[in-house]
Tab-separated table of C-alpha atoms in Angstrom:
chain	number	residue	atom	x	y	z
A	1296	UNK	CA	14.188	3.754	11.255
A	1297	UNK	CA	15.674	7.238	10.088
A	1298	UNK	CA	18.824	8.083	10.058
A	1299	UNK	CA	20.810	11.248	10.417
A	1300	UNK	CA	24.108	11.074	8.314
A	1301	UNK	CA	26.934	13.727	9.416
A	1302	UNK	CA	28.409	15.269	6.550
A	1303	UNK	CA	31.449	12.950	6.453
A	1304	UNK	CA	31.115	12.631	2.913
A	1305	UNK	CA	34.546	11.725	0.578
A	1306	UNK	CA	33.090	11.777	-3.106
A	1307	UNK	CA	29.637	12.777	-4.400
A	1308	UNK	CA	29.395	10.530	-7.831
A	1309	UNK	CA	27.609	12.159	-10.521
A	1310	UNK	CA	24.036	10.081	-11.944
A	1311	UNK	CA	22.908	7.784	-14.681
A	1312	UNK	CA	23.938	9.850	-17.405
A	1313	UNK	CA	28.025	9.952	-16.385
A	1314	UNK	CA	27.536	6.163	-14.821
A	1315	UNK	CA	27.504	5.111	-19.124
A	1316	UNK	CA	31.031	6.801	-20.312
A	1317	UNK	CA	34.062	5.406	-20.325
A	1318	UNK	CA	36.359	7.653	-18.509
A	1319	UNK	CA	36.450	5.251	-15.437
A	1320	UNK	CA	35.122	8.120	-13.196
A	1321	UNK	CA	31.586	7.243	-13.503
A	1322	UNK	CA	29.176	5.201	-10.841
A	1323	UNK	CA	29.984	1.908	-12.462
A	1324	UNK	CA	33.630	2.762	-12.068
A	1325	UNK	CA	33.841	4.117	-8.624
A	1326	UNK	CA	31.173	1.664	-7.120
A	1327	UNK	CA	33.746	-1.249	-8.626
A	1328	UNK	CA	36.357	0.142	-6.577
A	1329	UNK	CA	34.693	0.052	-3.419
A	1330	UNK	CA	32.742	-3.026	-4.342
A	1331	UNK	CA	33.773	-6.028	-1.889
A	1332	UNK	CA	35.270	-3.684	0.588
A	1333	UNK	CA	34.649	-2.086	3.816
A	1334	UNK	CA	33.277	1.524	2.298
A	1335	UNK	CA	30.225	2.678	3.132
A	1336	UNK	CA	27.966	4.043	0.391
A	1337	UNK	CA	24.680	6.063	0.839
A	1338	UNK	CA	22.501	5.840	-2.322
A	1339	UNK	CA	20.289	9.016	-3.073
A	1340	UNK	CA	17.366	8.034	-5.363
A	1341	UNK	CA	15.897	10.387	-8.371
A	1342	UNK	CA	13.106	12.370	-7.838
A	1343	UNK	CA	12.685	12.141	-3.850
A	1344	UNK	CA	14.055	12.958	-0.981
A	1345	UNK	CA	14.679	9.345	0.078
A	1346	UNK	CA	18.127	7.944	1.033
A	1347	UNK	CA	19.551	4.792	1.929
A	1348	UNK	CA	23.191	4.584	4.070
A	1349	UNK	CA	25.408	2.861	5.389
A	1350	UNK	CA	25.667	0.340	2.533
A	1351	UNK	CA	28.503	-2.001	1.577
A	1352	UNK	CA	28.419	-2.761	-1.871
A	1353	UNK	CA	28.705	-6.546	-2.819
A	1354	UNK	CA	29.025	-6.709	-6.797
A	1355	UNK	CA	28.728	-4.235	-9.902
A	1356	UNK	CA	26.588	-4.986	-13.011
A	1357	UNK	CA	25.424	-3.471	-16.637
A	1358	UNK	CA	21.893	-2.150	-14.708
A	1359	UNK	CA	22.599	-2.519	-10.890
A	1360	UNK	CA	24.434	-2.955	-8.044
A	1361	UNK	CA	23.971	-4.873	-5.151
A	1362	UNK	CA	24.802	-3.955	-1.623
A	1363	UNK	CA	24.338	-5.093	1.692
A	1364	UNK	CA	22.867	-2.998	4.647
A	1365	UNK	CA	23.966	-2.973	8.131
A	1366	UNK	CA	21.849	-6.088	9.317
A	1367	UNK	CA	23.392	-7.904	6.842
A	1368	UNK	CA	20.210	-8.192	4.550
A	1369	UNK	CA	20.754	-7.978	0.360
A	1370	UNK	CA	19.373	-5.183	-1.640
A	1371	UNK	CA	19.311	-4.659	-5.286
A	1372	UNK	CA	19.863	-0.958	-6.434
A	1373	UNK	CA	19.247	-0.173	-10.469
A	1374	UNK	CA	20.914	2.777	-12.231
A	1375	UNK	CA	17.932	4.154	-13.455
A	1376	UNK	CA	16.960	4.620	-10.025
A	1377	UNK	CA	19.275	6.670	-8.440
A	1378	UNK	CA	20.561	9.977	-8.926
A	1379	UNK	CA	24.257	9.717	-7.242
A	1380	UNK	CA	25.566	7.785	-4.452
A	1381	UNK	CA	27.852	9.173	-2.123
A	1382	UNK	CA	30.843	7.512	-0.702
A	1383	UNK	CA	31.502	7.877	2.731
A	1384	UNK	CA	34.805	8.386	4.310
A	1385	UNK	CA	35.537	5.821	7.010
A	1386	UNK	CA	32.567	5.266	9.472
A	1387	UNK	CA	29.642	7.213	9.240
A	1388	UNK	CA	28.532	8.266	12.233
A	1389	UNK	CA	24.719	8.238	12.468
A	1390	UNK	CA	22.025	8.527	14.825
A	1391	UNK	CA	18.899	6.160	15.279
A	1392	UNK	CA	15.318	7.776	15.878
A	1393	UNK	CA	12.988	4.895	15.621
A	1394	UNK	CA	9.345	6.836	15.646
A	1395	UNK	CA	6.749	4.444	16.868
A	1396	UNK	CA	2.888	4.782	14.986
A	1397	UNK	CA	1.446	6.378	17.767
A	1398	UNK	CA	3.710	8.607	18.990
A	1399	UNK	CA	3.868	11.685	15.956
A	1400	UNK	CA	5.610	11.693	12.720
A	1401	UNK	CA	9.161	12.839	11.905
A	1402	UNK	CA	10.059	16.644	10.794
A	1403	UNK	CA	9.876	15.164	7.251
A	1404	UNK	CA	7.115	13.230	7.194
A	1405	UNK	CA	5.544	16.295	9.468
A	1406	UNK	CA	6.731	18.490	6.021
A	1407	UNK	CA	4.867	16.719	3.810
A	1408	UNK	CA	1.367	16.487	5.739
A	1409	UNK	CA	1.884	20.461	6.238
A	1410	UNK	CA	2.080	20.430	2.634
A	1411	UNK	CA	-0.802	17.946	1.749
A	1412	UNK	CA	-2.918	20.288	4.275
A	1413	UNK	CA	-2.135	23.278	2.683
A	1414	UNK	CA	-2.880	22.165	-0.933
A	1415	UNK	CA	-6.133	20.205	0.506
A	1416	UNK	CA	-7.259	23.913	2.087
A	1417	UNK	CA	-6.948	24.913	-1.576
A	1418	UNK	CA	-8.720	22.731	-3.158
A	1419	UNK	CA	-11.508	22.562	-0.924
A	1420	UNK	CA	-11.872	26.905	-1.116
A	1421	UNK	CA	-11.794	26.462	-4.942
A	1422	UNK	CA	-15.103	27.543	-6.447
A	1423	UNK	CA	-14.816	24.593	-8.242
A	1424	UNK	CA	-18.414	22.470	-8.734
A	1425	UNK	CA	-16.572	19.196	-8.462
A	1426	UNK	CA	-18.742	18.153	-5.379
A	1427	UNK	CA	-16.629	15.210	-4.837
A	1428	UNK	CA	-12.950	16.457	-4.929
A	1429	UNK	CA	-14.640	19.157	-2.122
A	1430	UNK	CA	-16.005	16.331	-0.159
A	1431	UNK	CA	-12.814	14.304	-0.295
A	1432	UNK	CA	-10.745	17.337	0.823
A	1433	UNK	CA	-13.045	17.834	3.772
A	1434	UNK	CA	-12.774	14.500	4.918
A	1435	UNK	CA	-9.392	14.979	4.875
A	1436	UNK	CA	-9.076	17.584	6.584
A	1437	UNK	CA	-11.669	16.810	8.887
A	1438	UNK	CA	-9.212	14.093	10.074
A	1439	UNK	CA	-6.726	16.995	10.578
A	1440	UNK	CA	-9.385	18.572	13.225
A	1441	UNK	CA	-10.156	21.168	10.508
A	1442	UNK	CA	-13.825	22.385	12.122
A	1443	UNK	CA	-14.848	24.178	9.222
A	1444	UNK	CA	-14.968	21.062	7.008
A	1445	UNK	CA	-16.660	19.077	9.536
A	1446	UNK	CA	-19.487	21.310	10.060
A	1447	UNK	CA	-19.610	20.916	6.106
A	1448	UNK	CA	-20.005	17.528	6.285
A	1449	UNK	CA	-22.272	17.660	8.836
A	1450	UNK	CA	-24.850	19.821	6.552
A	1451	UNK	CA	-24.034	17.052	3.697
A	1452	UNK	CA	-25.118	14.259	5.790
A	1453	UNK	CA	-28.561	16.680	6.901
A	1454	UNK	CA	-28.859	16.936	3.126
A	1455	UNK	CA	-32.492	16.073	1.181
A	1456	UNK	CA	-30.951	13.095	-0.627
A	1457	UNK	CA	-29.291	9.815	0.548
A	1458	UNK	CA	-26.317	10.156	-1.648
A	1459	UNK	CA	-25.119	13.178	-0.584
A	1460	UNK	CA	-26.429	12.379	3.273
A	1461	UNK	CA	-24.148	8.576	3.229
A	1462	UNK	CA	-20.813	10.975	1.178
A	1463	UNK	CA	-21.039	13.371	4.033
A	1464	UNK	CA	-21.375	10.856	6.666
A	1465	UNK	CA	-18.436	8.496	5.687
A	1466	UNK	CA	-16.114	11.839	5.961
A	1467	UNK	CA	-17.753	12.324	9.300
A	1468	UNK	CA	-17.004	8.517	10.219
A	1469	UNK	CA	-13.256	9.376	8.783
A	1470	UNK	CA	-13.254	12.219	11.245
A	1471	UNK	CA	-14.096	10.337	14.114
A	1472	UNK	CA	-17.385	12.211	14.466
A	1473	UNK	CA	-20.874	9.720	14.979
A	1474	UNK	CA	-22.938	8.838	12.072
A	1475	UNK	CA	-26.888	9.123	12.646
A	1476	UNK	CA	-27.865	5.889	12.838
A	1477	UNK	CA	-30.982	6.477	10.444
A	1478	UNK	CA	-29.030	7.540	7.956
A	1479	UNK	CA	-27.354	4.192	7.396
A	1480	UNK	CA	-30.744	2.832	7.711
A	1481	UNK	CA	-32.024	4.643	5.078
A	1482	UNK	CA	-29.240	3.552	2.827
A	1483	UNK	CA	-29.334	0.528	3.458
A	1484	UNK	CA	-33.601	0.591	1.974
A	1485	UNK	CA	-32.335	1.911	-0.736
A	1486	UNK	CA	-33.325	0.935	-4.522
A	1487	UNK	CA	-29.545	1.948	-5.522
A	1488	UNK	CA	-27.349	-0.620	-5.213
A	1489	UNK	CA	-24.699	1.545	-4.411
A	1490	UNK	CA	-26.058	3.534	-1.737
A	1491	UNK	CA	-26.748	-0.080	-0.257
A	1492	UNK	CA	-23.216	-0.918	-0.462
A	1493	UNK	CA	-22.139	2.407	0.938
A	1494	UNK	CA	-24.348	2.084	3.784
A	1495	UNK	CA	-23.498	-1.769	4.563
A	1496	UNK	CA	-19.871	-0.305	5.096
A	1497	UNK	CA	-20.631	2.584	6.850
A	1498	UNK	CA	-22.084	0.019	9.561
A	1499	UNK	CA	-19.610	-1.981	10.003
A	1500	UNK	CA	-17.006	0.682	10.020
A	1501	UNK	CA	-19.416	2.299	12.828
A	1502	UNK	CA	-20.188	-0.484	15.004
A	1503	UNK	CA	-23.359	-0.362	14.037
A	1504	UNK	CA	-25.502	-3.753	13.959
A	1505	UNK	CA	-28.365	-3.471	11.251
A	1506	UNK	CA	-30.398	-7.047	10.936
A	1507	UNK	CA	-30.172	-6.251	7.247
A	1508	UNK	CA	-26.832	-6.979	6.888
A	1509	UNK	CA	-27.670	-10.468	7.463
A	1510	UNK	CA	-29.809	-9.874	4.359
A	1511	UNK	CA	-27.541	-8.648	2.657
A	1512	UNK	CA	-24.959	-11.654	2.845
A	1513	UNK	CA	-26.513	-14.128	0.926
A	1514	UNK	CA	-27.850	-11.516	-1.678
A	1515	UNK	CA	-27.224	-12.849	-5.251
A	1516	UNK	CA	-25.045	-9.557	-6.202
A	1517	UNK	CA	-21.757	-9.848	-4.892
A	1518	UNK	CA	-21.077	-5.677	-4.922
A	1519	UNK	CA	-23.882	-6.219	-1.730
A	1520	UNK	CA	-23.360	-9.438	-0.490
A	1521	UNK	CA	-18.997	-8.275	-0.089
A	1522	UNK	CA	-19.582	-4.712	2.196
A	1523	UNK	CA	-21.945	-6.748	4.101
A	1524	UNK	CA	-19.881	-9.727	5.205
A	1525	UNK	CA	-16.965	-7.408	5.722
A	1526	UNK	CA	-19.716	-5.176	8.050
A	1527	UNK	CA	-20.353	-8.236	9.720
A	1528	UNK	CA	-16.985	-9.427	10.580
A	1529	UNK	CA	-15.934	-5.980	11.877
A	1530	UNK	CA	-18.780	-6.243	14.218
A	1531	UNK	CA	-17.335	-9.731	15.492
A	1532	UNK	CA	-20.710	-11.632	14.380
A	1533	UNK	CA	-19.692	-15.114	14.583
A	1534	UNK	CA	-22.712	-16.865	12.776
A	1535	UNK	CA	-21.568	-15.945	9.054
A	1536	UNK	CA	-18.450	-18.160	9.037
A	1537	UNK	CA	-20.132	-20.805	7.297
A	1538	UNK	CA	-21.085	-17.846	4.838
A	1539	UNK	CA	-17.687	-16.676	4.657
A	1540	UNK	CA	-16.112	-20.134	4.520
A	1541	UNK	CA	-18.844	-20.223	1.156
A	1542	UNK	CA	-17.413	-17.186	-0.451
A	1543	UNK	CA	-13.833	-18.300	0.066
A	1544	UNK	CA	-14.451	-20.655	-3.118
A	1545	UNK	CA	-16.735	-18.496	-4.709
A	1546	UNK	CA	-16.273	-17.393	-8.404
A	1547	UNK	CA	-16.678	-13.906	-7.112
A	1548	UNK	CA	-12.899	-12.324	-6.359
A	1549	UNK	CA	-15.176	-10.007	-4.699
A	1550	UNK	CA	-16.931	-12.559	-2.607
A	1551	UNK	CA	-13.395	-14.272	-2.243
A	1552	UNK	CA	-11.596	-11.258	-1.024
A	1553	UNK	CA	-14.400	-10.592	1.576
A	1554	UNK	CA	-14.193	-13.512	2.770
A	1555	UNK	CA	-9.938	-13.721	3.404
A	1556	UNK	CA	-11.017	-10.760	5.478
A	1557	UNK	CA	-14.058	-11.653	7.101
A	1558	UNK	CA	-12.470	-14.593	8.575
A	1559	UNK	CA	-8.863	-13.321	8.864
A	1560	UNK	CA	-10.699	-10.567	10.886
A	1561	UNK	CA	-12.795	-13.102	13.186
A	1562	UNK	CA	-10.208	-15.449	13.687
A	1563	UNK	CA	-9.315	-17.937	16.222
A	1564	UNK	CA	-8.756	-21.592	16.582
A	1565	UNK	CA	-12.017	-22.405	14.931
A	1566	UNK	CA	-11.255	-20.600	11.428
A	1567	UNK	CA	-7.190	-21.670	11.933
A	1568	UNK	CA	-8.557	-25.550	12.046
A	1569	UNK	CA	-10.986	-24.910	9.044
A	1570	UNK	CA	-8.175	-23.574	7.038
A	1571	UNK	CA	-5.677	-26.066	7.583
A	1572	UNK	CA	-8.361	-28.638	6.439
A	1573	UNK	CA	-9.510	-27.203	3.089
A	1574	UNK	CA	-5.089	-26.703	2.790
A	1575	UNK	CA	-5.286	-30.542	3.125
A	1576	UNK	CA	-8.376	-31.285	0.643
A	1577	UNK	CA	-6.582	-33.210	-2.279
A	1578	UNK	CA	-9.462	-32.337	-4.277
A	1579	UNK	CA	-9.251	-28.225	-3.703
A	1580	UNK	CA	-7.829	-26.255	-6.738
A	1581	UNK	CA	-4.658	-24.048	-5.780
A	1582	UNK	CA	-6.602	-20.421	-5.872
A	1583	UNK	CA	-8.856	-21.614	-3.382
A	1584	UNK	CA	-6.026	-23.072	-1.145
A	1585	UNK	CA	-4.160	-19.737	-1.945
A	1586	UNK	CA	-7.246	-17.870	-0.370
A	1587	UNK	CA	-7.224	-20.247	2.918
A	1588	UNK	CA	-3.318	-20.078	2.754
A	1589	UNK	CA	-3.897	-16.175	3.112
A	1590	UNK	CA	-6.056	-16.138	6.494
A	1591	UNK	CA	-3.706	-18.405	7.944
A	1592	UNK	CA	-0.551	-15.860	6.805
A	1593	UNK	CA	-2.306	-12.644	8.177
A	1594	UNK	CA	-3.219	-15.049	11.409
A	1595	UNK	CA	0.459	-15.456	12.138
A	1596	UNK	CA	0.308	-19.192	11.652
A	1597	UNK	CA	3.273	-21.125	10.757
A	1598	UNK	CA	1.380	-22.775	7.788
A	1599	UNK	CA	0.534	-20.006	5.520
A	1600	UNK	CA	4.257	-19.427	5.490
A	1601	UNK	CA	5.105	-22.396	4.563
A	1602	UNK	CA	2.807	-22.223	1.280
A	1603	UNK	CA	3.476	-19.273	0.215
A	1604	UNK	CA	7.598	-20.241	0.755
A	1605	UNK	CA	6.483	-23.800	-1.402
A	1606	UNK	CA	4.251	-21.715	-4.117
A	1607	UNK	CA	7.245	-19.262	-5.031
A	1608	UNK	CA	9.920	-21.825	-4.706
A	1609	UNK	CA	7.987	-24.267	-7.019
A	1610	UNK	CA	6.991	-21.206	-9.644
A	1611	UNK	CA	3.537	-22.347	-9.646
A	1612	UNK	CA	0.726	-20.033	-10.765
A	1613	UNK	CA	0.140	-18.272	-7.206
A	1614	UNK	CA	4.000	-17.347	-7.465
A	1615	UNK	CA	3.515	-13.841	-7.631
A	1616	UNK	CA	0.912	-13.646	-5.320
A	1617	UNK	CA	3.346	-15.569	-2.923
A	1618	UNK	CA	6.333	-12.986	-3.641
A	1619	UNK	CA	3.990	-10.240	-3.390
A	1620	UNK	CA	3.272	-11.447	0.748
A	1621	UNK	CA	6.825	-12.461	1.293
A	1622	UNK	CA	8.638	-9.424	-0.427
A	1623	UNK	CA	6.846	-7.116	2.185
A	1624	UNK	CA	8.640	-8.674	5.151
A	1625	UNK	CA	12.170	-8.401	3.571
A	1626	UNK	CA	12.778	-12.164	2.045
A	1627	UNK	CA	15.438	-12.151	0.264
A	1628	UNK	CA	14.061	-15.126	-2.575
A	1629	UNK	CA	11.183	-12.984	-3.085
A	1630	UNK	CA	12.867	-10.250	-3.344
A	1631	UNK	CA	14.819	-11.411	-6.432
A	1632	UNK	CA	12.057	-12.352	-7.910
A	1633	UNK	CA	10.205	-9.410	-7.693
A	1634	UNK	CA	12.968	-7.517	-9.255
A	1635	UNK	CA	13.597	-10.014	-11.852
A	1636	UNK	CA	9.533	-9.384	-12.757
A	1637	UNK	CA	9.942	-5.669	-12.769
A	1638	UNK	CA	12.835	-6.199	-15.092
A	1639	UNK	CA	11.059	-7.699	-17.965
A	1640	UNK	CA	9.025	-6.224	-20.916
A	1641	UNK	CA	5.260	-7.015	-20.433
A	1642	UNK	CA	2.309	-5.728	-22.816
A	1643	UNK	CA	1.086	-2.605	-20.891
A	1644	UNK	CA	-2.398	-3.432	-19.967
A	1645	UNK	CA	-3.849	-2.136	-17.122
A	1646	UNK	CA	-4.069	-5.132	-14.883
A	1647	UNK	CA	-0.053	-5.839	-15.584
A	1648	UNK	CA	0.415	-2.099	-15.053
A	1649	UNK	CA	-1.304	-2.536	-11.566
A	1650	UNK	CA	0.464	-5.668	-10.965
A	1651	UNK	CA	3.981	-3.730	-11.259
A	1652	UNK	CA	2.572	-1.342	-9.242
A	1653	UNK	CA	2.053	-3.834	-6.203
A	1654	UNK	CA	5.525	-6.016	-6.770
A	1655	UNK	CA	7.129	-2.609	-6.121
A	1656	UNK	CA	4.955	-1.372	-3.108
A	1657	UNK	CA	5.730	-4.405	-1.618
A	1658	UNK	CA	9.457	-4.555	-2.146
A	1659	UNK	CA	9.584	-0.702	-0.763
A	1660	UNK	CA	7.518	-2.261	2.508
A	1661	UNK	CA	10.503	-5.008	2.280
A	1662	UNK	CA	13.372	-2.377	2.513
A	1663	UNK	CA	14.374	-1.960	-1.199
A	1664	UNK	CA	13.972	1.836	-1.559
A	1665	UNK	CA	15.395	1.651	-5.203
A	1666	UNK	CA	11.616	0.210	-5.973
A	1667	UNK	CA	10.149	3.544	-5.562
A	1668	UNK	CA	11.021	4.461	-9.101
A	1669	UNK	CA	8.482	2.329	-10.941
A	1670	UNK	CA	5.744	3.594	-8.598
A	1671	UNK	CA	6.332	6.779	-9.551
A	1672	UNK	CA	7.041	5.900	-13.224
A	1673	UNK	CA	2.950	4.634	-12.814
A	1674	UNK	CA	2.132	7.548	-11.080
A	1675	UNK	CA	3.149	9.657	-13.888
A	1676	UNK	CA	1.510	7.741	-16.477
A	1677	UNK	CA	-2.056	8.985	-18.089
A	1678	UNK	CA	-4.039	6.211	-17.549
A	1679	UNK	CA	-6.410	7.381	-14.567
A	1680	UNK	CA	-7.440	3.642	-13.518
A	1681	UNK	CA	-4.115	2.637	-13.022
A	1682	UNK	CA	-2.675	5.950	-11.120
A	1683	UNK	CA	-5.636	5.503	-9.183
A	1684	UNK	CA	-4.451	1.951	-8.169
A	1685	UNK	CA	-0.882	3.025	-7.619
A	1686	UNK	CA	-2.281	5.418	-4.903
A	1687	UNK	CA	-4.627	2.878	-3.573
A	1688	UNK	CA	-2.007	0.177	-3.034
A	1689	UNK	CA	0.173	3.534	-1.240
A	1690	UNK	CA	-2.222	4.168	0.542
A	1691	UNK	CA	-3.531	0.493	2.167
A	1692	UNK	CA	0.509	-0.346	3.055
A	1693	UNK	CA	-0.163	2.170	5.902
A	1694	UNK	CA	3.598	2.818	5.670
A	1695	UNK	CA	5.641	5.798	6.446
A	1696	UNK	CA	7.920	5.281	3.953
A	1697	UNK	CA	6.121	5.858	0.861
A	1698	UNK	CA	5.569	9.639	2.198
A	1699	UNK	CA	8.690	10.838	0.249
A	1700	UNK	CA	7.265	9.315	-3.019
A	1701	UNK	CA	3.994	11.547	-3.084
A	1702	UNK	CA	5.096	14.645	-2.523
A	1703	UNK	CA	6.403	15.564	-5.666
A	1704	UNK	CA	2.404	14.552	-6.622
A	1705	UNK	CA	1.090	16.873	-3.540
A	1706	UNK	CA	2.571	20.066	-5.088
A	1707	UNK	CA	0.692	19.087	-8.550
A	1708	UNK	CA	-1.020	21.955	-10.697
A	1709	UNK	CA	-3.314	19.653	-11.513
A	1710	UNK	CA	-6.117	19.450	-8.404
A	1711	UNK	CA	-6.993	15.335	-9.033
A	1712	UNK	CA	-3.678	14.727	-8.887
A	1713	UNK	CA	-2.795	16.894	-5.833
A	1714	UNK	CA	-5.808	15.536	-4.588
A	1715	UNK	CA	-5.550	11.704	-4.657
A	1716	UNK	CA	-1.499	12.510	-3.354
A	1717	UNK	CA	-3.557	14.460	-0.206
């Protein structure tokens, strides 16, 4: 939902730095005033062109604010987060686009693509040797019917050697254009395990049925035996449930993840039944419930809910996991708990790094814009394997919203950055 706010605007309050003194007039000050009225506020966040309006803010504290939108539903907004909230005058009145997926983007989302192209152009025309940044690029905008880059691709994928043949074709798959079918045979004879991999995916992806895949399942290695149960279940082949339902308590998180998609992605009353069994199984340990709880969440079915609703309530060890799922569709428990996560101090390793990076994904997906400050707090960090997480988790959410939050990356000097914001 965007909305258009006419300039009916009473006071523009000045940011972080003037919300600390002690004059009265700062944003601590003048959101007390309004706070428990009527007024409607529209909150402008730092660094992005993201707003949220038409709030009504419920209570003032040391760090945040909290408001309530025009459905009624609680948000938390931190100081450090915005840059100045504006305090309209009376009623605001607004217009509502709602843009559905398929029809086109917005004029602002529409900006920033323009700009992503552009910079991708660049980057792709550099004489740069970086083979993969070019091939990226060109997938890229091969999806943006760019026919130069495709017929690049194409000579990739005619190329003497598999690697650069199964690169090429996997930005032809992203452009919608077909993928010789030998080629993904040939990768997937390969003696590199990754070309294997590549190729296992590239099949499924293509709707391409290779009887190695079924091969490949039950190989030893789980980097080969994941692509090709995902493969599978993409091409609707029934027969590896039992294989799937194998992996689900493997001690592989690679098998394990595979399989919460293989069988979320097959489906039906058969793999609902099977799920709500293992749920029941006294002797299963919670992770591997978790896992079954999943497909039956992402199947729509009433008991996944209620798990994941028990697991954060009860602040078990799958708490997170269960805020994480709940967050994203706006619930308001999770929610606080989410924000009461991002609020602590945590050693900075990499995997609680990520982890903040995915609390706050998912309460942006939930509605609570002010969240879009730690992602790009990790965006700007220098570690390259979380940043490259950050984007990932962006970039699997699908959602429209998170647009405003790259571009500031997009316009980078630096072309990996640009690059992975493209």
């Amino acid at each position: 939902m965007k909305f258009v706010i006419w300039p009916l605007i009473l006071v523009v309050v000045a940011g972080v730095a003037q919300a600390k003194g002690s004059d009265g007039g700062g944003l601590q000050s003048t959101l007390s005033k309004v706070a428990g009225t009527e007024t409607l506020v529209t909150v402008v966040f730092k660094d992005s062109e993201l707003k949220d309006a038409n709030l009504r803010v419920q209570k003032v504290f040391a760090d945040h604010f909290r408001a309530i939108d025009e459905s009624g539903n609680p948000i938390i907004y931190k100081f450090e987060s915005i840059a100045q909230v504006q305090v309209q005058a009376g009623t605001v009145e607004k217009k509502v686009f709602t843009l559905p997926a398929e029809v086109g983007l917005s004029s602002e989302e529409q900006t920033i693509l323009d700009a992503a192209r552009d910079k991708a152009g660049q980057i792709f025309k550099d004489k740069s040797d970086d083979q993969d940044l070019k091939i990226r690029m060109a997938a890229f905008l091969a999806v943006l019917g760019d026919k130069g880059t495709v017929e690049y691709l194409s000579k990739l994928a005619a190329a003497n050697d598999v690697d650069t043949q199964l690169r090429g074709a996997y930005g032809l798959f992203l452009a919608g254009e077909a993928v010789p079918k030998e080629l993904i045979q040939s990768g997937l004879k390969s003696g590199n395990r990754t070309l294997r991999a590549t190729a296992a995916s590239l099949a499924g992806c293509t709707g391409q049925k290779e009887p190695l895949l079924n091969t490949l399942i039950h190989d030893r290695i789980a980097e080969l035996a994941a692509p090709a149960a995902r493969a599978l279940a993409r091409l609707g082949d029934r027969s590896i449930i039992p294989d799937l339902l194998t992996m689900l308590d493997a001690t592989s998180a690679e098998r394990n993840d595979a399989a919460v998609f293989g069988l979320t992605t097959l489906g039906g009353p058969e793999v609902i039944e099977q799920m709500k069994t293992l749920l029941a199984q006294p002797s299963a340990t919670e992770p591997y419930k978790a896992r079954a709880a999943r497909v039956l969440y992402d199947l729509g079915d009433a008991a996944g809910q209620d798990y994941f609703q028990n697991a954060l309530r009860a602040s078990s060890s799958q708490s997170l996991s269960a805020a994480i799922l709940l967050a994203e569709k706006g619930e308001w428990s999770a929610v606080e708990y989410l924000n009461g996560r991002l609020q602590r101090r945590e050693d900075p390793s990499e995997c609680n790094l990520i982890a903040r990076g995915r609390m706050a994904a998912a309460l942006v997906k939930g509605g609570d814009l002010s969240a879009s400050a730690t992602l790009q707090e990790l965006l700007h960090g220098d570690n390259p394997l979380v940043v490259g997480a950050v984007y990932g988790i962006i970039a699997s959410s699908g959602d429209r919203r998170f647009l405003p939050i790259l571009k500031p990356y997009i316009d980078s000097a630096n072309p990996k950055v640009s690059a992975n914001a493209c």
